[in-house]
PDB file of C-alpha atoms in Angstrom:
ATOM      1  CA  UNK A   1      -4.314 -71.937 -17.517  1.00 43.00           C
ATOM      2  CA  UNK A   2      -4.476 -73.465 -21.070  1.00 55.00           C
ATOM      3  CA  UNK A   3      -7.424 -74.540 -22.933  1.00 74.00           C
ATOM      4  CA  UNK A   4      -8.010 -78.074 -24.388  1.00 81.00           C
ATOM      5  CA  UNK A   5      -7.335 -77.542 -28.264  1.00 83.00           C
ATOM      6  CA  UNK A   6     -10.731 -79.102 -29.180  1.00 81.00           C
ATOM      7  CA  UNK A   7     -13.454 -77.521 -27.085  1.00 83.00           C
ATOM      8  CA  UNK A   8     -16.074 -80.607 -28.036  1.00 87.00           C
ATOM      9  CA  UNK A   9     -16.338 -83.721 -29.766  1.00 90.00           C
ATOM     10  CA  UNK A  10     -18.195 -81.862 -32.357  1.00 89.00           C
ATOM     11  CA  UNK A  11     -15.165 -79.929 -33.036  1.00 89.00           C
ATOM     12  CA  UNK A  12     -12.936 -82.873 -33.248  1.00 91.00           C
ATOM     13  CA  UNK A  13     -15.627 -84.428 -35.983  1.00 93.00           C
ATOM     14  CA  UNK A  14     -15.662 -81.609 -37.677  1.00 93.00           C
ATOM     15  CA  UNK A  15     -11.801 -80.928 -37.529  1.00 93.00           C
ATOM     16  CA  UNK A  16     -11.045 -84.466 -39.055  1.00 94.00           C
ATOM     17  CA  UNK A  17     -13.731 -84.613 -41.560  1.00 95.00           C
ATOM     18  CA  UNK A  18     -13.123 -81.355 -43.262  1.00 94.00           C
ATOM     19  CA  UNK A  19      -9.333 -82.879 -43.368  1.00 95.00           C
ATOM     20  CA  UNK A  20     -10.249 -85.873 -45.098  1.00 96.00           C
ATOM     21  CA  UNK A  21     -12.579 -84.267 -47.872  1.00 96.00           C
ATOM     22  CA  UNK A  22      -9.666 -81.246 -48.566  1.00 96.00           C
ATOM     23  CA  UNK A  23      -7.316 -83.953 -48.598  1.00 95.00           C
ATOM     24  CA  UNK A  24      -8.999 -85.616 -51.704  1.00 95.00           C
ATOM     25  CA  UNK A  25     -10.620 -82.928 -53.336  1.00 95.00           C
ATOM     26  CA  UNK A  26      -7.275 -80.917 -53.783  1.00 94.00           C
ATOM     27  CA  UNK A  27      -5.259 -84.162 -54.003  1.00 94.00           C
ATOM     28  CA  UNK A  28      -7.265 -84.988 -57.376  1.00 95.00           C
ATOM     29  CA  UNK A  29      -7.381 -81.755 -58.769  1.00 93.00           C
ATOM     30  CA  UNK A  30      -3.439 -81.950 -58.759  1.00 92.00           C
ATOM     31  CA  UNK A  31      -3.347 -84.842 -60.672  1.00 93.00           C
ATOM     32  CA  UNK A  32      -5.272 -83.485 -63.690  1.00 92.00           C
ATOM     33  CA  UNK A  33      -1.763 -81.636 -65.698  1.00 89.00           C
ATOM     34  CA  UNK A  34      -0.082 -85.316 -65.564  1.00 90.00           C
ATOM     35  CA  UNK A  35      -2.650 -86.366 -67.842  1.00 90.00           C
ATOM     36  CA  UNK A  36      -2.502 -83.605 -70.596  1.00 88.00           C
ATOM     37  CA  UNK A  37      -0.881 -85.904 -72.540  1.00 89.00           C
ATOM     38  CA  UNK A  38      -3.126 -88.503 -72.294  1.00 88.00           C
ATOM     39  CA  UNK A  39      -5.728 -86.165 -73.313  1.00 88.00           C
ATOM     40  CA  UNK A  40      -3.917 -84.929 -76.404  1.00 89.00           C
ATOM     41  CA  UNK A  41      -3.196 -88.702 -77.733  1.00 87.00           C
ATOM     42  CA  UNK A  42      -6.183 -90.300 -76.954  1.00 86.00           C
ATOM     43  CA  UNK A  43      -8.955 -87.737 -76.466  1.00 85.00           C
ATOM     44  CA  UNK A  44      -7.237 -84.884 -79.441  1.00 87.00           C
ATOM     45  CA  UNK A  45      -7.763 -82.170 -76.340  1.00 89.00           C
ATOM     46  CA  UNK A  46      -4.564 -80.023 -77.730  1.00 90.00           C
ATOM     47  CA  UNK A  47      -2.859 -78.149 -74.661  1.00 90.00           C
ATOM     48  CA  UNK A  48      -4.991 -74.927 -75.412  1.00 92.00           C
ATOM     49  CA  UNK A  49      -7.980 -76.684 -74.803  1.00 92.00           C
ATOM     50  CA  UNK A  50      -6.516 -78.532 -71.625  1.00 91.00           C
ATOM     51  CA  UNK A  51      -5.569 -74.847 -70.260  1.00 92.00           C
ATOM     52  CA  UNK A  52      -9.008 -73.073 -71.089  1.00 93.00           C
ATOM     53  CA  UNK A  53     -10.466 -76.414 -69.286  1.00 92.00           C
ATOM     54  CA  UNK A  54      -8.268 -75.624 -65.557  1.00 93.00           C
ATOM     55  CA  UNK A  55      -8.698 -71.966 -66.589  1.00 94.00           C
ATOM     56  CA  UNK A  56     -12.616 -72.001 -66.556  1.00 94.00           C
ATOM     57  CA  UNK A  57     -12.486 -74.370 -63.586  1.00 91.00           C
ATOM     58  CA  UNK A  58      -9.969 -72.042 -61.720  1.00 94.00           C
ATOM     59  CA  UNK A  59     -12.986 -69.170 -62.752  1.00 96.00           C
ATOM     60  CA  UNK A  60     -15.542 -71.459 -61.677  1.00 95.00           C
ATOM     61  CA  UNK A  61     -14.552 -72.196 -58.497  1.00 94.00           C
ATOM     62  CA  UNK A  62     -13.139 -68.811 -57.471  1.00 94.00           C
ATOM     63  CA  UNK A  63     -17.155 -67.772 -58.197  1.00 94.00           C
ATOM     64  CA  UNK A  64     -19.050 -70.621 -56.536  1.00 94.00           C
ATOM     65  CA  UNK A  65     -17.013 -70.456 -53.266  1.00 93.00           C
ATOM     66  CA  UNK A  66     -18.599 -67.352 -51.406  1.00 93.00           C
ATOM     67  CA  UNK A  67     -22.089 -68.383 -52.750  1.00 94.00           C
ATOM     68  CA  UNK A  68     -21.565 -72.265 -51.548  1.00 94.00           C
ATOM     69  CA  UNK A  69     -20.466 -70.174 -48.181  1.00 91.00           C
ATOM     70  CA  UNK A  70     -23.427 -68.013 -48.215  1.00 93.00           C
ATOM     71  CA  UNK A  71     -25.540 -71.621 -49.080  1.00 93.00           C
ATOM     72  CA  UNK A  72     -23.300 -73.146 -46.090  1.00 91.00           C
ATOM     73  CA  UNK A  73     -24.759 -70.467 -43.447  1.00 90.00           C
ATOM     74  CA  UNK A  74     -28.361 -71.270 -44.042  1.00 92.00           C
ATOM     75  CA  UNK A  75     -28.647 -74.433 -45.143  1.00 91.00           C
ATOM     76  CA  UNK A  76     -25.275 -76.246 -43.096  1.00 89.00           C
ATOM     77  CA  UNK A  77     -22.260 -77.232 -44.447  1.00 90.00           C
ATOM     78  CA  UNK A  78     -22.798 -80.628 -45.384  1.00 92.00           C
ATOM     79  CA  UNK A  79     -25.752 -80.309 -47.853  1.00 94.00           C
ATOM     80  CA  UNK A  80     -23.264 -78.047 -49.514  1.00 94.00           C
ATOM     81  CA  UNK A  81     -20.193 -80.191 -49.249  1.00 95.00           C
ATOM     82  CA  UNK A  82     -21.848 -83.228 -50.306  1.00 96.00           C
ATOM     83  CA  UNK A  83     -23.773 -81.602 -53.389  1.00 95.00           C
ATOM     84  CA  UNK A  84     -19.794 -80.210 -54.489  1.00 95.00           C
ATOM     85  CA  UNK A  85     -18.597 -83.579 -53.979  1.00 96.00           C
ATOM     86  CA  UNK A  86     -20.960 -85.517 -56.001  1.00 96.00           C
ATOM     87  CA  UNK A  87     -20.750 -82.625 -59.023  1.00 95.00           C
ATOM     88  CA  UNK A  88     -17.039 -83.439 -58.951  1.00 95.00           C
ATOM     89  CA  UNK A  89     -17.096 -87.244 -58.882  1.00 96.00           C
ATOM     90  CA  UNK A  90     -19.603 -86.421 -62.119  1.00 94.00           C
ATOM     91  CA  UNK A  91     -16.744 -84.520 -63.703  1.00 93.00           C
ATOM     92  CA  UNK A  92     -13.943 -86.845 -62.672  1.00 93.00           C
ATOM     93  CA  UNK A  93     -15.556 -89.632 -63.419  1.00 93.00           C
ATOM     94  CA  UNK A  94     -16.585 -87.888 -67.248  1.00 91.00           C
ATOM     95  CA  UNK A  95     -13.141 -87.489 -68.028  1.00 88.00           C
ATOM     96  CA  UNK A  96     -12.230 -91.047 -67.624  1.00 82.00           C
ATOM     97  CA  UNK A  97     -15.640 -91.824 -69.676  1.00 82.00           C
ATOM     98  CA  UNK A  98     -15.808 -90.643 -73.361  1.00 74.00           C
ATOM     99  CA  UNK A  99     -17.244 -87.491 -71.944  1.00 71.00           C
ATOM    100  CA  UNK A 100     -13.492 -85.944 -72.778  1.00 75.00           C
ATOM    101  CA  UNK A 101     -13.672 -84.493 -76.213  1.00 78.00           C
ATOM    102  CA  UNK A 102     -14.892 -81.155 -77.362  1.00 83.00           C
ATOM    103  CA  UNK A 103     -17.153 -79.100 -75.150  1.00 88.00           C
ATOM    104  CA  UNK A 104     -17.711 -81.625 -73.188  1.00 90.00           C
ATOM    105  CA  UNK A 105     -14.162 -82.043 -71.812  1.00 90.00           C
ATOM    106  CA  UNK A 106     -14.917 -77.990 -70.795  1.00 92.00           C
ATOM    107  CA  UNK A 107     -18.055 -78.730 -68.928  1.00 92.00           C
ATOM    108  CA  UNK A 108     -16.503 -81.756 -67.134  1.00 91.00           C
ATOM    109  CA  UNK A 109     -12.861 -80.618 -66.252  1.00 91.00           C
ATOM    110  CA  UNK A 110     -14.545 -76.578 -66.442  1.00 91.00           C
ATOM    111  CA  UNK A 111     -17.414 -76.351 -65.382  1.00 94.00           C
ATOM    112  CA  UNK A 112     -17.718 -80.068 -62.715  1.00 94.00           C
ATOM    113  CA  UNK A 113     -14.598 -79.802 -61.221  1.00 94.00           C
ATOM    114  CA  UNK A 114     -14.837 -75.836 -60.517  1.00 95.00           C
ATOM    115  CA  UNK A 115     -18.284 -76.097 -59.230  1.00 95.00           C
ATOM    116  CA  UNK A 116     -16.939 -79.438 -56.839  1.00 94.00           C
ATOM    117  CA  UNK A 117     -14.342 -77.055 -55.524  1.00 94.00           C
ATOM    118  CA  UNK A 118     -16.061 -74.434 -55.201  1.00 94.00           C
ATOM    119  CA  UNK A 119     -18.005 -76.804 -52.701  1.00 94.00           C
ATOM    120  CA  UNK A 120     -15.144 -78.943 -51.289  1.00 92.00           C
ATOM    121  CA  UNK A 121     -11.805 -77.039 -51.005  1.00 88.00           C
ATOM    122  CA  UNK A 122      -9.941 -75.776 -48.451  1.00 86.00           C
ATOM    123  CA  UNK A 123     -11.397 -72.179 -48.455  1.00 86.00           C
ATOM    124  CA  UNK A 124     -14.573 -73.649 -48.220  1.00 90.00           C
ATOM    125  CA  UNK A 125     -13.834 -76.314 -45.778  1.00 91.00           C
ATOM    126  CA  UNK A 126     -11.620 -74.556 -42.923  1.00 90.00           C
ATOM    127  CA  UNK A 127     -14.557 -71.734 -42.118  1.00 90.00           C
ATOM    128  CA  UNK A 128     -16.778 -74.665 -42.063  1.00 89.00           C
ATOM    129  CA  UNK A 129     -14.192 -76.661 -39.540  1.00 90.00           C
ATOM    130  CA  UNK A 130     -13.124 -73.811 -37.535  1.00 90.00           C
ATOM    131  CA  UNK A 131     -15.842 -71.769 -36.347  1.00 90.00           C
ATOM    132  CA  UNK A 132     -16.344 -75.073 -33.960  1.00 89.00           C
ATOM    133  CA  UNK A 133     -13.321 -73.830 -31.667  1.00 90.00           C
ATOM    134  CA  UNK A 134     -12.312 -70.966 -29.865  1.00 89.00           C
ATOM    135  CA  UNK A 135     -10.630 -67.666 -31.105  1.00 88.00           C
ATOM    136  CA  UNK A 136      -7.352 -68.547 -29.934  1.00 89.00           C
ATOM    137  CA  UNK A 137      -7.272 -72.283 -31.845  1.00 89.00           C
ATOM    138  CA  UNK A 138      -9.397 -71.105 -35.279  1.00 90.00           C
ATOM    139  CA  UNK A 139      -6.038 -70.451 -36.636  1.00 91.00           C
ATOM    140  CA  UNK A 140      -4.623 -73.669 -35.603  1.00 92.00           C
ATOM    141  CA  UNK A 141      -7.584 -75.662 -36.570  1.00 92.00           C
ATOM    142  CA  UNK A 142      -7.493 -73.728 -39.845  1.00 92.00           C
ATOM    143  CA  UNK A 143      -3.609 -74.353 -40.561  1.00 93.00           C
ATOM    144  CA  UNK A 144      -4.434 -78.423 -40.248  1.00 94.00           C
ATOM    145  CA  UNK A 145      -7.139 -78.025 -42.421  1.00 93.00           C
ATOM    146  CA  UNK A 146      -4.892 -76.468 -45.163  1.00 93.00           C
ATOM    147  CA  UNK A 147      -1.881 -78.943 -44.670  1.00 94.00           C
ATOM    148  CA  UNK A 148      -4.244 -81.677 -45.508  1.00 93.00           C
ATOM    149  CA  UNK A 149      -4.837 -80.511 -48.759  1.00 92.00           C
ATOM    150  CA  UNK A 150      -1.444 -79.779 -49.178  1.00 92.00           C
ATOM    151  CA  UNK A 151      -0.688 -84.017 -48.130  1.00 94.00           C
ATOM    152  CA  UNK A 152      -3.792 -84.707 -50.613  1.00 92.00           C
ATOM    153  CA  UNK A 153      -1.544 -82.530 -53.284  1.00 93.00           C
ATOM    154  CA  UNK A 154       1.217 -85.226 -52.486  1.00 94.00           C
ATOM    155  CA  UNK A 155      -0.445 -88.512 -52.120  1.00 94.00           C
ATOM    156  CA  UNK A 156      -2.417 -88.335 -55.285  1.00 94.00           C
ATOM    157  CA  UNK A 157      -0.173 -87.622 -57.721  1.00 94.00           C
ATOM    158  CA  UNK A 158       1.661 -90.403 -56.726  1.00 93.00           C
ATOM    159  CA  UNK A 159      -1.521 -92.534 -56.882  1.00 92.00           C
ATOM    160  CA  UNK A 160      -2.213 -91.942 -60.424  1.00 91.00           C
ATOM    161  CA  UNK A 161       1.399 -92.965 -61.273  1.00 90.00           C
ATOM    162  CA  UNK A 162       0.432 -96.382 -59.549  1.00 91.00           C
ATOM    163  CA  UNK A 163      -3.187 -96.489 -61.201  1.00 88.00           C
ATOM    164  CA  UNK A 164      -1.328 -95.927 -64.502  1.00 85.00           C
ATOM    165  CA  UNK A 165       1.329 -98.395 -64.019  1.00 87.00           C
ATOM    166  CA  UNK A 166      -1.621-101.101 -63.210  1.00 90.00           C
ATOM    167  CA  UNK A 167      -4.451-100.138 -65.501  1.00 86.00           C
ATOM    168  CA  UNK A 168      -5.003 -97.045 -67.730  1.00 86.00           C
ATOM    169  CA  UNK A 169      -4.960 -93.652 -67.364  1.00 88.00           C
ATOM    170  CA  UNK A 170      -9.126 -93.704 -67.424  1.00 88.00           C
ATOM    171  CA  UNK A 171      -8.777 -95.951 -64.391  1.00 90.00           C
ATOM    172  CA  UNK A 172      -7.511 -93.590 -62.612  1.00 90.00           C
ATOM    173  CA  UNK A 173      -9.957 -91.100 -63.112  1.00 92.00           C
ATOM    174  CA  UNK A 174     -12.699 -93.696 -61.860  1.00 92.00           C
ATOM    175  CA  UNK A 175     -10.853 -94.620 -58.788  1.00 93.00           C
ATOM    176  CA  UNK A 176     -10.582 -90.758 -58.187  1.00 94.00           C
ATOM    177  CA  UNK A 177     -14.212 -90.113 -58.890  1.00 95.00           C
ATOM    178  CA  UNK A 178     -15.185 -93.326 -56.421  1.00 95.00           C
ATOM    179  CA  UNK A 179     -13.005 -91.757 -53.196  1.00 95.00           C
ATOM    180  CA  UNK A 180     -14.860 -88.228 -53.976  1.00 96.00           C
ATOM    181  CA  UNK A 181     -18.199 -90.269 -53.506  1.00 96.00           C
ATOM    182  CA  UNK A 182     -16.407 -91.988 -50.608  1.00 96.00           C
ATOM    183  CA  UNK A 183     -15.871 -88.742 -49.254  1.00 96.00           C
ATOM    184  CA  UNK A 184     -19.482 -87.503 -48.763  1.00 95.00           C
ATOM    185  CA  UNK A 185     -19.412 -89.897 -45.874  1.00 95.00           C
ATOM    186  CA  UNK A 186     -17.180 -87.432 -43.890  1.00 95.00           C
ATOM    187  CA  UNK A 187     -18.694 -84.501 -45.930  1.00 93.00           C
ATOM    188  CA  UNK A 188     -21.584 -85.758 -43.848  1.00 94.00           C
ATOM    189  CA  UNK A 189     -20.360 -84.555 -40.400  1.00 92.00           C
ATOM    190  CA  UNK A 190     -18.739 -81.213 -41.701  1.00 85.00           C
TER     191      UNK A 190
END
């Protein structure tokens, strides 16, 4: 006898917000190398400084995301999805903003983005979404989670090619920062 796949409408909640915040939160971080160039001509960021910037945000957010878990356990998963989110709109939003040169390109694109990630990525977001279902789905659940960030990895890159081909390259980086806010609304029910 087989088992419905989603055990509860809490599950199914769950299961489609964590999709939706993964889905932008990795979507926007891909997006950040097709502006390197930007950042060298406008903002004098040479590609040294761009790399240190994803380096110390790759750092960042490989240290924030078992204390954001630990955070998740006691305090719930929203609090700590919504705080990540907001911290990355911050940073997005920065970069598009004359925060962009010097150390403050670090601290937005480092030290922002990592700590949003660290909040608000799929390694975060699928523990959160799964332990809602059974053993036998978790992996399932988990897997959709995942492949949402991987469609967020597609779908954004080819939005800041169409933000770029209508405005500037800073609009972009406000839009982005305005569906991260967008997205505490599902962060909510996580």
């Amino acid at each position: 006898m087989s088992k419905k796949f989603f055990p509860n409408k809490i599950a199914l909640v769950t299961l489609v917000a964590a999709c939706f915040v993964v889905n932008a939160s990795m979507g926007v971080r891909q997006t950040f190398g097709l502006f390197s160039n930007n950042f060298e001509a406008d903002c004098g960021i040479s590609n040294t400084e761009f790399g240190l910037a994803v380096a110390l945000h790759s750092l960042v957010w490989g240290i924030f995301t078992p204390i954001f878990g630990r955070f998740a356990d006691q305090y719930g998963g929203s609090k700590v999805v919504i705080l990540g989110l907001i911290c990355y709109a911050i940073g997005t939003f920065s970069l598009g903003n004359n925060l962009n040169t010097g150390l403050w390109f670090q601290l937005n694109l480092g030290m922002m983005v990592g700590i949003g990630l660290g909040a608000c990525s799929g390694p975060m977001l699928a523990p959160l979404a799964t332990k809602h279902f059974p053993n036998e789905n978790r992996s399932k659940a988990a897997g959709i989670v995942t492949a949402c960030g991987g469609l967020g990895m597609f779908i954004f890159p080819i939005l800041s090619s169409i933000f770029n081909n209508i405005s500037s390259w800073q609009m972009s980086f406000i839009v982005f920062s305005i569906i991260l806010l967008l997205m505490c609304i599902p962060g909510y029910f996580v």
